[in-house]
PDB file of C-alpha atoms in Angstrom:
ATOM      1  CA  MET A 160      82.025  93.251 102.943  1.00 87.00           C
ATOM      2  CA  LEU A 161      82.938  92.938  99.021  1.00 89.00           C
ATOM      3  CA  LYS A 162      84.082  89.428  99.929  1.00 90.00           C
ATOM      4  CA  THR A 163      81.103  88.738 101.447  1.00 92.00           C
ATOM      5  CA  LYS A 164      78.925  89.997  97.856  1.00 91.00           C
ATOM      6  CA  LEU A 165      81.668  88.451  96.073  1.00 89.00           C
ATOM      7  CA  LYS A 166      81.200  85.295  97.311  1.00 90.00           C
ATOM      8  CA  GLN A 167      76.854  85.433  97.038  1.00 92.00           C
ATOM      9  CA  ASP A 168      77.253  86.292  93.230  1.00 90.00           C
ATOM     10  CA  ILE A 169      78.794  83.087  92.661  1.00 91.00           C
ATOM     11  CA  GLU A 170      77.405  80.738  94.616  1.00 93.00           C
ATOM     12  CA  GLN A 171      74.238  81.648  91.762  1.00 94.00           C
ATOM     13  CA  LEU A 172      76.609  81.280  88.668  1.00 91.00           C
ATOM     14  CA  ASN A 173      76.439  78.813  86.635  1.00 94.00           C
ATOM     15  CA  GLU A 174      79.635  76.611  85.466  1.00 93.00           C
ATOM     16  CA  ALA A 175      80.253  77.426  82.470  1.00 92.00           C
ATOM     17  CA  GLN A 176      80.446  81.289  84.311  1.00 91.00           C
ATOM     18  CA  LEU A 177      82.398  79.393  87.433  1.00 91.00           C
ATOM     19  CA  GLN A 178      84.836  78.637  84.164  1.00 92.00           C
ATOM     20  CA  GLN A 179      85.119  81.799  82.934  1.00 93.00           C
ATOM     21  CA  VAL A 180      85.994  83.226  86.777  1.00 91.00           C
ATOM     22  CA  ALA A 181      87.872  80.349  86.634  1.00 92.00           C
ATOM     23  CA  ALA A 182      90.411  81.314  84.025  1.00 93.00           C
ATOM     24  CA  LEU A 183      90.014  85.192  85.129  1.00 92.00           C
ATOM     25  CA  VAL A 184      91.075  83.830  88.387  1.00 92.00           C
ATOM     26  CA  ALA A 185      94.338  82.467  86.729  1.00 91.00           C
ATOM     27  CA  THR A 186      95.343  85.107  84.562  1.00 90.00           C
ATOM     28  CA  LEU A 187      94.973  87.804  87.390  1.00 89.00           C
ATOM     29  CA  ARG A 188      97.409  85.418  89.312  1.00 88.00           C
ATOM     30  CA  LYS A 189     100.129  84.845  86.713  1.00 87.00           C
ATOM     31  CA  GLN A 190     100.038  88.424  86.023  1.00 82.00           C
ATOM     32  CA  SER A 191     100.894  88.944  89.610  1.00 78.00           C
ATOM     33  CA  ALA A 192     103.738  86.493  89.744  1.00 75.00           C
ATOM     34  CA  GLN A 193     104.849  87.977  86.712  1.00 74.00           C
ATOM     35  CA  GLN A 194     105.589  91.354  88.262  1.00 69.00           C
ATOM     36  CA  PRO A 195     107.814  91.537  90.967  1.00 71.00           C
ATOM     37  CA  ASN A 196     107.494  93.612  93.839  1.00 73.00           C
ATOM     38  CA  ARG A 197     110.008  96.762  93.192  1.00 81.00           C
ATOM     39  CA  PHE A 198     111.553  97.900  96.067  1.00 83.00           C
ATOM     40  CA  TRP A 199     110.874 101.813  94.697  1.00 82.00           C
ATOM     41  CA  GLN A 200     107.001 100.792  95.056  1.00 82.00           C
ATOM     42  CA  ARG A 201     106.918  99.565  98.502  1.00 84.00           C
ATOM     43  CA  ALA A 202     110.283 101.156 100.238  1.00 90.00           C
ATOM     44  CA  THR A 203     109.296 104.571 101.783  1.00 93.00           C
ATOM     45  CA  PRO A 204     110.506 107.912 100.450  1.00 95.00           C
ATOM     46  CA  ALA A 205     113.553 107.332 103.729  1.00 95.00           C
ATOM     47  CA  GLU A 206     114.385 103.692 102.987  1.00 94.00           C
ATOM     48  CA  ARG A 207     114.506 104.897  98.866  1.00 94.00           C
ATOM     49  CA  ALA A 208     116.630 108.266 100.193  1.00 95.00           C
ATOM     50  CA  ALA A 209     119.685 105.823 102.311  1.00 95.00           C
ATOM     51  CA  TYR A 210     119.211 103.076  99.022  1.00 94.00           C
ATOM     52  CA  PHE A 211     120.355 106.599  96.443  1.00 94.00           C
ATOM     53  CA  ARG A 212     122.994 107.186  99.315  1.00 94.00           C
ATOM     54  CA  GLU A 213     124.658 103.957  99.444  1.00 93.00           C
ATOM     55  CA  TRP A 214     124.426 103.360  95.496  1.00 92.00           C
ATOM     56  CA  VAL A 215     125.964 106.868  95.022  1.00 90.00           C
ATOM     57  CA  LYS A 216     129.154 105.088  97.220  1.00 89.00           C
ATOM     58  CA  THR A 217     129.950 103.038  95.372  1.00 89.00           C
ATOM     59  CA  LEU A 218     130.237 105.531  91.720  1.00 84.00           C
ATOM     60  CA  PRO A 219     133.886 105.983  91.243  1.00 79.00           C
ATOM     61  CA  ARG A 220     135.496 109.070  92.987  1.00 78.00           C
ATOM     62  CA  SER A 221     138.740 109.139  90.569  1.00 75.00           C
ATOM     63  CA  SER A 222     137.688 111.345  88.194  1.00 70.00           C
ATOM     64  CA  ARG A 223     135.001 114.434  87.873  1.00 67.00           C
ATOM     65  CA  SER A 224     131.915 113.848  84.690  1.00 75.00           C
ATOM     66  CA  LEU A 225     132.370 117.146  83.399  1.00 79.00           C
ATOM     67  CA  PRO A 226     134.986 119.553  82.596  1.00 80.00           C
ATOM     68  CA  ASP A 227     135.515 122.773  84.703  1.00 80.00           C
ATOM     69  CA  GLU A 228     134.334 124.849  81.981  1.00 82.00           C
ATOM     70  CA  ALA A 229     131.194 122.623  81.901  1.00 81.00           C
ATOM     71  CA  PHE A 230     130.737 124.622  85.379  1.00 81.00           C
ATOM     72  CA  ASP A 231     131.195 128.251  84.222  1.00 83.00           C
ATOM     73  CA  ARG A 232     127.994 129.942  83.744  1.00 84.00           C
ATOM     74  CA  GLY A 233     129.575 132.330  81.102  1.00 82.00           C
ATOM     75  CA  ASN A 234     130.208 128.949  78.550  1.00 80.00           C
ATOM     76  CA  ILE A 235     126.386 127.981  78.712  1.00 76.00           C
ATOM     77  CA  TYR A 236     125.905 130.801  76.242  1.00 77.00           C
ATOM     78  CA  ASP A 237     129.141 130.161  73.924  1.00 63.00           C
TER      79      ASP A 237
END
């Protein structure tokens, strides 16, 4: 419905106005080409969770990220 209305409106434009519309369309195409469709924007929550789990598997398992003292509740207030 919107396409039909736009087509009708475009038919009534003069040459200068058509050039402005063409410039706008070119700008919009350029912007959409520059903005890649990021995974987190197109993925479902389940796909994002699976991707996160796979990423976590790649982390090193050789050492803890924090010392044991950091997990003691009493040390929070020191």
